Amino acid sequence: MDLFDLNQTTDHQPLAERMRPQTLDQYFGQSHILGQGKVLRKIIETDKVTSMILQGPPSSGKTSLAYIISQSTKADFVRLNAVSLTVAELRETIQTARDNQKMYGKKTIVMIDEIHAMKSNVQMALLPSVEEGIITLIGLTTESIAHDLIPPLVSRCRTFTLKALDYNDLKEIILRALQSDKGLANKFVMTDEALEYLVDICNGDVRSAFNALEMAAFSLYEGNVIELQHIREAYDSRVNSITTSDFYDIVSAFCKSLRGSQTDSALYWLARMLDSGVDPLYIVRRLVVHSSEDVGMANPNALQIAIAAQQTVEFVGMPEGRLALAHATVYICESPKSNSVYKGLAKAFEMVRNHRAYPVPENIRDSSKSYVNPIDNPNSKMQYLPPEIENQRFYFPQNSGTEAKIFARHQEREKKE
């Protein structure tokens, strides 16, 4: 038995379950997809639900929306969980749906929770029945659809992206929980300071807010006033977990902050990643990349600092290793920038891939007898590039940091030529 089997709530259920909306009118947020006149609202109200994927952060209302659909549809509603789902179990569900469709003309909606965890072979087994309309799929995921689901399955479903609840929605939901007979039934009051803190600290996670509210309420020894310290005690730490989708966005923000020399921003995103359990070696790999890609010849020491951070993380471990990550982050941000190395290599790759493989000039081949060491003979003339591209330039130094000296030397050489 699960929440889809229950028609009424009990005091034994957590506050989050007791307050779960029963209808669309009780559902908060997601007006961009559920507002009056929106497609998703229409197909739910008219019981014309088609295969869809509900993607969004934790506690944004995916499961509640699926529950509302289960209560309003005349179709058979089957709930599965991708974590434990096998091909055999899925085929049995599909066969039952096929029989019901043939014998009774009845539609079957299959909701798959955590669909991102479904193995690719199970996704492939699901594909034909979705395509044929044997089942209507509702997939729920907190993760990135692009990275975790096979494209053919995604293409056969409409994707609806749910957003984290905003400040006003969260505040209204918490107040309703305090007042509702299904919630705390006006047995407790909450100070404005505690309410503001709870709305902020839950980070859009309603379930987390409800858990903290209930814990704070029932931990009172006397009185019925929930104050700031009660909420603080109920929270061990701010909720900063990262889904796959958030992960790529936060990594992108970190990388762009490094490139843009935004030290404070880079440190913030670094702290977000570390606090959420991102592998520090993954972070340091990004630092190593940016030390060459964005700083490059403007400050060659940046690469050494990044490699030192990598060695520190491996040698010292965490949490002390995070200081080395911050050290490298600040150094890269505050360094002058040059992407001439990145551009030079890109131009060389473009030449290699778009032209035939030119032979190595004879005077620099491994077996060459005409090679002259330019260090001992600075005025010697050697052929280093194939004759067909001997005038091609790939590296253009930028007038930045240490590379400014190379830039000046190249400028002087060009004047002489």
GROMACS .gro file of C-alpha atoms in nm:
model
  417
    1MET     CA    1   0.000   0.000   0.000
    2ASP     CA    2   0.124   0.353  -0.077
    3LEU     CA    3  -0.016   0.704  -0.091
    4PHE     CA    4  -0.206   0.620  -0.411
    5ASP     CA    5  -0.409   0.359  -0.222
    6LEU     CA    6  -0.519   0.597   0.052
    7ASN     CA    7  -0.836   0.801   0.030
    8GLN     CA    8  -0.805   0.967   0.368
    9THR     CA    9  -0.527   1.090   0.588
   10THR     CA   10  -0.452   0.998   0.947
   11ASP     CA   11  -0.262   1.159   1.232
   12HIS     CA   12  -0.003   0.885   1.199
   13GLN     CA   13   0.106   1.014   0.860
   14PRO     CA   14   0.380   1.276   0.832
   15LEU     CA   15   0.256   1.632   0.790
   16ALA     CA   16   0.375   1.637   0.428
   17GLU     CA   17   0.144   1.344   0.341
   18ARG     CA   18  -0.152   1.483   0.533
   19MET     CA   19  -0.121   1.812   0.346
   20ARG     CA   20  -0.084   1.658   0.003
   21PRO     CA   21  -0.329   1.832  -0.236
   22GLN     CA   22  -0.627   1.627  -0.351
   23THR     CA   23  -0.735   1.844  -0.646
   24LEU     CA   24  -0.584   2.095  -0.886
   25ASP     CA   25  -0.754   2.377  -0.695
   26GLN     CA   26  -0.557   2.277  -0.385
   27TYR     CA   27  -0.231   2.253  -0.579
   28PHE     CA   28   0.016   2.538  -0.531
   29GLY     CA   29   0.264   2.672  -0.783
   30GLN     CA   30   0.351   2.566  -1.141
   31SER     CA   31   0.112   2.821  -1.291
   32HIS     CA   32   0.329   2.822  -1.605
   33ILE     CA   33   0.197   2.473  -1.685
   34LEU     CA   34  -0.115   2.442  -1.466
   35GLY     CA   35  -0.271   2.787  -1.485
   36GLN     CA   36  -0.621   2.829  -1.623
   37GLY     CA   37  -0.623   2.751  -1.995
   38LYS     CA   38  -0.286   2.573  -1.993
   39VAL     CA   39  -0.257   2.246  -2.185
   40LEU     CA   40  -0.162   2.027  -1.889
   41ARG     CA   41  -0.453   2.149  -1.680
   42LYS     CA   42  -0.696   2.089  -1.967
   43ILE     CA   43  -0.587   1.732  -2.034
   44ILE     CA   44  -0.605   1.646  -1.662
   45GLU     CA   45  -0.951   1.800  -1.619
   46THR     CA   46  -1.086   1.629  -1.933
   47ASP     CA   47  -0.916   1.296  -1.855
   48LYS     CA   48  -0.719   1.309  -2.182
   49VAL     CA   49  -0.375   1.258  -2.030
   50THR     CA   50  -0.103   1.164  -2.279
   51SER     CA   51   0.243   1.022  -2.212
   52MET     CA   52   0.451   1.278  -2.029
   53ILE     CA   53   0.759   1.328  -1.815
   54LEU     CA   54   0.740   1.554  -1.511
   55GLN     CA   55   1.087   1.688  -1.442
   56GLY     CA   56   1.175   1.917  -1.155
   57PRO     CA   57   1.360   1.960  -0.824
   58PRO     CA   58   1.264   1.763  -0.512
   59SER     CA   59   0.931   1.863  -0.355
   60SER     CA   60   0.825   2.073  -0.652
   61GLY     CA   61   0.498   1.876  -0.669
   62LYS     CA   62   0.561   1.594  -0.917
   63THR     CA   63   0.422   1.315  -0.701
   64SER     CA   64   0.130   1.529  -0.585
   65LEU     CA   65   0.040   1.604  -0.945
   66ALA     CA   66   0.054   1.235  -1.031
   67TYR     CA   67  -0.169   1.162  -0.731
   68ILE     CA   68  -0.423   1.420  -0.851
   69ILE     CA   69  -0.425   1.254  -1.194
   70SER     CA   70  -0.477   0.912  -1.033
   71GLN     CA   71  -0.779   1.045  -0.842
   72SER     CA   72  -0.938   1.217  -1.142
   73THR     CA   73  -0.890   0.960  -1.420
   74LYS     CA   74  -1.118   0.670  -1.514
   75ALA     CA   75  -0.817   0.479  -1.645
   76ASP     CA   76  -0.640   0.208  -1.450
   77PHE     CA   77  -0.353   0.375  -1.266
   78VAL     CA   78  -0.041   0.169  -1.196
   79ARG     CA   79   0.251   0.297  -0.993
   80LEU     CA   80   0.602   0.155  -1.046
   81ASN     CA   81   0.945   0.257  -0.921
   82ALA     CA   82   1.234   0.257  -1.166
   83VAL     CA   83   1.491   0.170  -0.900
   84SER     CA   84   1.361  -0.186  -0.857
   85LEU     CA   85   1.173  -0.230  -1.186
   86THR     CA   86   1.267  -0.533  -1.396
   87VAL     CA   87   1.189  -0.613  -1.758
   88ALA     CA   88   0.973  -0.908  -1.644
   89GLU     CA   89   0.765  -0.689  -1.411
   90LEU     CA   90   0.726  -0.427  -1.680
   91ARG     CA   91   0.617  -0.684  -1.940
   92GLU     CA   92   0.356  -0.820  -1.700
   93THR     CA   93   0.218  -0.469  -1.649
   94ILE     CA   94   0.211  -0.407  -2.024
   95GLN     CA   95   0.033  -0.739  -2.091
   96THR     CA   96  -0.234  -0.658  -1.833
   97ALA     CA   97  -0.280  -0.316  -1.995
   98ARG     CA   98  -0.305  -0.480  -2.339
   99ASP     CA   99  -0.572  -0.725  -2.214
  100ASN     CA  100  -0.775  -0.448  -2.049
  101GLN     CA  101  -0.760  -0.244  -2.367
  102LYS     CA  102  -0.878  -0.534  -2.587
  103MET     CA  103  -1.141  -0.676  -2.354
  104TYR     CA  104  -1.283  -0.366  -2.188
  105GLY     CA  105  -1.150  -0.075  -2.396
  106LYS     CA  106  -0.995   0.060  -2.078
  107LYS     CA  107  -0.691   0.285  -2.075
  108THR     CA  108  -0.393   0.223  -1.844
  109ILE     CA  109  -0.174   0.499  -1.703
  110VAL     CA  110   0.162   0.382  -1.570
  111MET     CA  111   0.344   0.620  -1.340
  112ILE     CA  112   0.715   0.545  -1.302
  113ASP     CA  113   0.885   0.724  -1.015
  114GLU     CA  114   1.258   0.802  -1.037
  115ILE     CA  115   1.244   0.719  -1.408
  116HIS     CA  116   1.602   0.843  -1.450
  117ALA     CA  117   1.715   0.533  -1.257
  118MET     CA  118   1.559   0.297  -1.512
  119LYS     CA  119   1.817   0.089  -1.694
  120SER     CA  120   1.843   0.150  -2.068
  121ASN     CA  121   1.728  -0.204  -2.154
  122VAL     CA  122   1.413  -0.155  -1.944
  123GLN     CA  123   1.354   0.181  -2.117
  124MET     CA  124   1.383   0.004  -2.453
  125ALA     CA  125   1.131  -0.260  -2.339
  126LEU     CA  126   0.892   0.020  -2.244
  127LEU     CA  127   0.926   0.204  -2.574
  128PRO     CA  128   0.692  -0.002  -2.804
  129SER     CA  129   0.398   0.001  -2.563
  130VAL     CA  130   0.422   0.380  -2.526
  131GLU     CA  131   0.448   0.422  -2.901
  132GLU     CA  132   0.148   0.196  -2.966
  133GLY     CA  133  -0.061   0.356  -2.694
  134ILE     CA  134  -0.093   0.035  -2.491
  135ILE     CA  135   0.004   0.239  -2.187
  136THR     CA  136   0.016   0.609  -2.111
  137LEU     CA  137   0.341   0.686  -1.935
  138ILE     CA  138   0.390   0.943  -1.660
  139GLY     CA  139   0.758   0.955  -1.569
  140LEU     CA  140   0.879   1.145  -1.262
  141THR     CA  141   1.238   1.261  -1.231
  142THR     CA  142   1.454   1.513  -1.050
  143GLU     CA  143   1.737   1.457  -1.296
  144SER     CA  144   1.834   1.576  -1.641
  145ILE     CA  145   1.622   1.416  -1.911
  146ALA     CA  146   1.895   1.472  -2.170
  147HIS     CA  147   2.151   1.276  -1.971
  148ASP     CA  148   1.946   1.002  -1.805
  149LEU     CA  149   1.676   0.893  -2.051
  150ILE     CA  150   1.711   0.742  -2.396
  151PRO     CA  151   1.614   0.991  -2.671
  152PRO     CA  152   1.350   0.766  -2.837
  153LEU     CA  153   1.152   0.748  -2.511
  154VAL     CA  154   1.179   1.123  -2.448
  155SER     CA  155   1.063   1.196  -2.804
  156ARG     CA  156   0.741   1.002  -2.745
  157CYS     CA  157   0.652   1.196  -2.432
  158ARG     CA  158   0.564   1.556  -2.362
  159THR     CA  159   0.804   1.701  -2.106
  160PHE     CA  160   0.670   1.937  -1.840
  161THR     CA  161   0.932   2.111  -1.627
  162LEU     CA  162   0.826   2.198  -1.274
  163LYS     CA  163   0.999   2.482  -1.090
  164ALA     CA  164   1.096   2.513  -0.727
  165LEU     CA  165   0.815   2.683  -0.539
  166ASP     CA  166   0.862   3.056  -0.493
  167TYR     CA  167   0.860   3.254  -0.170
  168ASN     CA  168   0.490   3.343  -0.167
  169ASP     CA  169   0.375   2.989  -0.247
  170LEU     CA  170   0.597   2.840   0.024
  171LYS     CA  171   0.474   3.091   0.280
  172GLU     CA  172   0.108   3.022   0.198
  173ILE     CA  173   0.159   2.645   0.211
  174ILE     CA  174   0.325   2.663   0.554
  175LEU     CA  175   0.049   2.889   0.689
  176ARG     CA  176  -0.214   2.647   0.558
  177ALA     CA  177  -0.038   2.359   0.732
  178LEU     CA  178  -0.055   2.552   1.059
  179GLN     CA  179  -0.427   2.619   1.016
  180SER     CA  180  -0.567   2.313   0.836
  181ASP     CA  181  -0.748   2.038   1.024
  182LYS     CA  182  -0.530   1.793   0.831
  183GLY     CA  183  -0.223   1.982   0.947
  184LEU     CA  184  -0.157   2.134   1.288
  185ALA     CA  185  -0.519   2.252   1.327
  186ASN     CA  186  -0.440   2.596   1.474
  187LYS     CA  187  -0.280   2.434   1.779
  188PHE     CA  188   0.039   2.631   1.722
  189VAL     CA  189   0.134   2.981   1.614
  190MET     CA  190   0.457   3.084   1.447
  191THR     CA  191   0.652   3.405   1.481
  192ASP     CA  192   0.715   3.605   1.163
  193GLU     CA  193   1.089   3.563   1.214
  194ALA     CA  194   1.057   3.184   1.233
  195LEU     CA  195   0.830   3.176   0.928
  196GLU     CA  196   1.068   3.387   0.719
  197TYR     CA  197   1.360   3.168   0.820
  198LEU     CA  198   1.175   2.846   0.741
  199VAL     CA  199   1.074   2.969   0.395
  200ASP     CA  200   1.436   3.059   0.322
  201ILE     CA  201   1.611   2.760   0.478
  202CYS     CA  202   1.396   2.495   0.307
  203ASN     CA  203   1.539   2.600  -0.029
  204GLY     CA  204   1.211   2.530  -0.210
  205ASP     CA  205   1.171   2.182  -0.056
  206VAL     CA  206   0.819   2.172   0.090
  207ARG     CA  207   0.863   1.827   0.239
  208SER     CA  208   1.171   1.945   0.424
  209ALA     CA  209   0.982   2.250   0.550
  210PHE     CA  210   0.691   2.037   0.674
  211ASN     CA  211   0.925   1.796   0.851
  212ALA     CA  212   1.102   2.082   1.028
  213LEU     CA  213   0.772   2.250   1.118
  214GLU     CA  214   0.627   1.933   1.266
  215MET     CA  215   0.945   1.856   1.458
  216ALA     CA  216   0.960   2.210   1.596
  217ALA     CA  217   0.593   2.203   1.696
  218PHE     CA  218   0.607   1.873   1.884
  219SER     CA  219   0.937   1.951   2.053
  220LEU     CA  220   0.784   2.238   2.253
  221TYR     CA  221   0.786   2.162   2.623
  222GLU     CA  222   0.538   2.435   2.703
  223GLY     CA  223   0.333   2.691   2.517
  224ASN     CA  224   0.234   2.679   2.153
  225VAL     CA  225   0.458   2.945   1.994
  226ILE     CA  226   0.710   2.823   1.737
  227GLU     CA  227   1.005   3.061   1.745
  228LEU     CA  228   1.320   3.102   1.538
  229GLN     CA  229   1.539   2.885   1.760
  230HIS     CA  230   1.291   2.597   1.735
  231ILE     CA  231   1.316   2.597   1.354
  232ARG     CA  232   1.694   2.627   1.368
  233GLU     CA  233   1.715   2.327   1.599
  234ALA     CA  234   1.487   2.128   1.369
  235TYR     CA  235   1.724   2.185   1.078
  236ASP     CA  236   2.064   2.022   1.088
  237SER     CA  237   2.175   2.218   0.782
  238ARG     CA  238   2.042   2.403   0.482
  239VAL     CA  239   1.915   2.178   0.205
  240ASN     CA  240   2.165   2.218  -0.080
  241SER     CA  241   2.144   1.886  -0.261
  242ILE     CA  242   2.220   1.891  -0.633
  243THR     CA  243   2.021   1.702  -0.892
  244THR     CA  244   2.181   1.611  -1.223
  245SER     CA  245   2.024   1.912  -1.389
  246ASP     CA  246   2.132   2.147  -1.110
  247PHE     CA  247   2.478   1.991  -1.110
  248TYR     CA  248   2.549   2.091  -1.469
  249ASP     CA  249   2.410   2.440  -1.411
  250ILE     CA  250   2.620   2.495  -1.099
  251VAL     CA  251   2.935   2.360  -1.262
  252SER     CA  252   2.866   2.594  -1.554
  253ALA     CA  253   2.826   2.888  -1.314
  254PHE     CA  254   3.155   2.797  -1.144
  255CYS     CA  255   3.342   2.771  -1.475
  256LYS     CA  256   3.199   3.096  -1.611
  257SER     CA  257   3.288   3.273  -1.286
  258LEU     CA  258   3.649   3.152  -1.320
  259ARG     CA  259   3.660   3.276  -1.678
  260GLY     CA  260   3.500   3.608  -1.586
  261SER     CA  261   3.743   3.673  -1.294
  262GLN     CA  262   3.447   3.681  -1.053
  263THR     CA  263   3.621   3.557  -0.740
  264ASP     CA  264   3.330   3.591  -0.497
  265SER     CA  265   3.093   3.413  -0.736
  266ALA     CA  266   3.342   3.133  -0.798
  267LEU     CA  267   3.390   3.078  -0.423
  268TYR     CA  268   3.012   3.066  -0.373
  269TRP     CA  269   2.961   2.802  -0.643
  270LEU     CA  270   3.263   2.612  -0.513
  271ALA     CA  271   3.106   2.605  -0.166
  272ARG     CA  272   2.771   2.492  -0.313
  273MET     CA  273   2.940   2.200  -0.488
  274LEU     CA  274   3.144   2.096  -0.186
  275ASP     CA  275   2.850   2.128   0.054
  276SER     CA  276   2.643   1.906  -0.175
  277GLY     CA  277   2.901   1.629  -0.192
  278VAL     CA  278   3.045   1.686  -0.539
  279ASP     CA  279   3.368   1.488  -0.581
  280PRO     CA  280   3.655   1.733  -0.506
  281LEU     CA  281   3.865   1.563  -0.774
  282TYR     CA  282   3.599   1.652  -1.030
  283ILE     CA  283   3.623   2.015  -0.917
  284VAL     CA  284   4.001   2.020  -0.933
  285ARG     CA  285   3.992   1.877  -1.285
  286ARG     CA  286   3.789   2.182  -1.388
  287LEU     CA  287   4.049   2.406  -1.222
  288VAL     CA  288   4.330   2.236  -1.414
  289VAL     CA  289   4.140   2.279  -1.742
  290HIS     CA  290   4.069   2.648  -1.683
  291SER     CA  291   4.427   2.719  -1.579
  292SER     CA  292   4.526   2.639  -1.938
  293GLU     CA  293   4.209   2.728  -2.126
  294ASP     CA  294   4.138   3.070  -1.973
  295VAL     CA  295   4.459   3.181  -1.801
  296GLY     CA  296   4.712   3.007  -2.021
  297MET     CA  297   5.026   3.200  -2.112
  298ALA     CA  298   4.904   3.513  -1.932
  299ASN     CA  299   5.011   3.340  -1.609
  300PRO     CA  300   5.168   2.994  -1.661
  301ASN     CA  301   5.192   2.951  -1.284
  302ALA     CA  302   4.815   2.897  -1.271
  303LEU     CA  303   4.858   2.545  -1.408
  304GLN     CA  304   5.114   2.468  -1.138
  305ILE     CA  305   4.878   2.598  -0.869
  306ALA     CA  306   4.592   2.386  -1.005
  307ILE     CA  307   4.809   2.072  -1.017
  308ALA     CA  308   4.926   2.147  -0.662
  309ALA     CA  309   4.560   2.166  -0.556
  310GLN     CA  310   4.497   1.826  -0.714
  311GLN     CA  311   4.795   1.675  -0.531
  312THR     CA  312   4.685   1.837  -0.205
  313VAL     CA  313   4.332   1.697  -0.230
  314GLU     CA  314   4.470   1.347  -0.296
  315PHE     CA  315   4.739   1.370  -0.027
  316VAL     CA  316   4.556   1.552   0.253
  317GLY     CA  317   4.197   1.457   0.174
  318MET     CA  318   3.884   1.642   0.284
  319PRO     CA  319   3.780   1.864   0.450
  320GLU     CA  320   4.127   2.026   0.465
  321GLY     CA  321   4.173   1.982   0.091
  322ARG     CA  322   3.898   2.233   0.024
  323LEU     CA  323   4.137   2.514   0.118
  324ALA     CA  324   4.365   2.414  -0.169
  325LEU     CA  325   4.061   2.419  -0.400
  326ALA     CA  326   3.976   2.768  -0.278
  327HIS     CA  327   4.342   2.871  -0.317
  328ALA     CA  328   4.347   2.761  -0.680
  329THR     CA  329   4.003   2.912  -0.745
  330VAL     CA  330   4.109   3.255  -0.619
  331TYR     CA  331   4.442   3.237  -0.804
  332ILE     CA  332   4.275   3.154  -1.137
  333CYS     CA  333   4.010   3.423  -1.089
  334GLU     CA  334   4.262   3.693  -1.002
  335SER     CA  335   4.507   3.598  -1.279
  336PRO     CA  336   4.514   3.787  -1.610
  337LYS     CA  337   4.339   3.588  -1.881
  338SER     CA  338   4.447   3.464  -2.223
  339ASN     CA  339   4.289   3.192  -2.436
  340SER     CA  340   4.556   3.209  -2.708
  341VAL     CA  341   4.671   2.854  -2.632
  342TYR     CA  342   4.313   2.725  -2.662
  343LYS     CA  343   4.257   2.913  -2.989
  344GLY     CA  344   4.595   2.809  -3.129
  345LEU     CA  345   4.529   2.441  -3.072
  346ALA     CA  346   4.176   2.476  -3.214
  347LYS     CA  347   4.315   2.631  -3.534
  348ALA     CA  348   4.574   2.354  -3.563
  349PHE     CA  349   4.300   2.090  -3.525
  350GLU     CA  350   4.094   2.266  -3.790
  351MET     CA  351   4.389   2.253  -4.033
  352VAL     CA  352   4.454   1.885  -3.959
  353ARG     CA  353   4.092   1.778  -4.001
  354ASN     CA  354   4.013   1.984  -4.311
  355HIS     CA  355   4.327   1.911  -4.515
  356ARG     CA  356   4.521   1.609  -4.624
  357ALA     CA  357   4.803   1.472  -4.409
  358TYR     CA  358   5.106   1.662  -4.540
  359PRO     CA  359   5.440   1.477  -4.520
  360VAL     CA  360   5.697   1.578  -4.259
  361PRO     CA  361   5.968   1.805  -4.414
  362GLU     CA  362   6.283   1.606  -4.481
  363ASN     CA  363   6.510   1.821  -4.261
  364ILE     CA  364   6.314   1.747  -3.941
  365ARG     CA  365   6.242   1.379  -3.997
  366ASP     CA  366   6.373   1.125  -3.750
  367SER     CA  367   6.631   0.994  -3.999
  368SER     CA  368   6.728   1.337  -4.132
  369LYS     CA  369   7.095   1.409  -4.195
  370SER     CA  370   7.035   1.773  -4.288
  371TYR     CA  371   6.896   1.885  -3.952
  372VAL     CA  372   7.083   2.175  -3.791
  373ASN     CA  373   7.040   2.253  -3.421
  374PRO     CA  374   6.905   2.612  -3.407
  375ILE     CA  375   7.039   2.666  -3.056
  376ASP     CA  376   7.395   2.619  -3.173
  377ASN     CA  377   7.323   2.779  -3.510
  378PRO     CA  378   7.069   3.059  -3.454
  379ASN     CA  379   7.087   3.182  -3.814
  380SER     CA  380   7.009   2.843  -3.969
  381LYS     CA  381   6.705   2.815  -4.196
  382MET     CA  382   6.495   2.504  -4.140
  383GLN     CA  383   6.163   2.390  -4.282
  384TYR     CA  384   5.938   2.314  -3.983
  385LEU     CA  385   5.595   2.313  -4.149
  386PRO     CA  386   5.508   2.137  -4.475
  387PRO     CA  387   5.568   2.376  -4.768
  388GLU     CA  388   5.196   2.382  -4.849
  389ILE     CA  389   5.117   2.553  -4.516
  390GLU     CA  390   5.451   2.709  -4.423
  391ASN     CA  391   5.298   3.056  -4.382
  392GLN     CA  392   5.009   2.935  -4.168
  393ARG     CA  393   4.991   3.081  -3.816
  394PHE     CA  394   4.809   2.916  -3.528
  395TYR     CA  395   4.934   3.093  -3.217
  396PHE     CA  396   4.853   3.461  -3.169
  397PRO     CA  397   4.976   3.585  -2.829
  398GLN     CA  398   4.753   3.823  -2.638
  399ASN     CA  399   4.871   4.139  -2.469
  400SER     CA  400   4.791   4.009  -2.119
  401GLY     CA  401   5.001   3.934  -1.812
  402THR     CA  402   5.319   3.738  -1.872
  403GLU     CA  403   5.220   3.678  -2.233
  404ALA     CA  404   5.251   4.051  -2.298
  405LYS     CA  405   5.626   3.999  -2.342
  406ILE     CA  406   5.563   3.735  -2.610
  407PHE     CA  407   5.306   3.966  -2.769
  408ALA     CA  408   5.562   4.249  -2.790
  409ARG     CA  409   5.825   4.017  -2.940
  410HIS     CA  410   5.582   3.897  -3.208
  411GLN     CA  411   5.482   4.255  -3.285
  412GLU     CA  412   5.847   4.350  -3.331
  413ARG     CA  413   5.906   4.049  -3.557
  414GLU     CA  414   5.607   4.141  -3.773
  415LYS     CA  415   5.744   4.494  -3.820
  416LYS     CA  416   6.073   4.357  -3.948
  417GLU     CA  417   5.895   4.123  -4.189
   0.00000   0.00000   0.00000
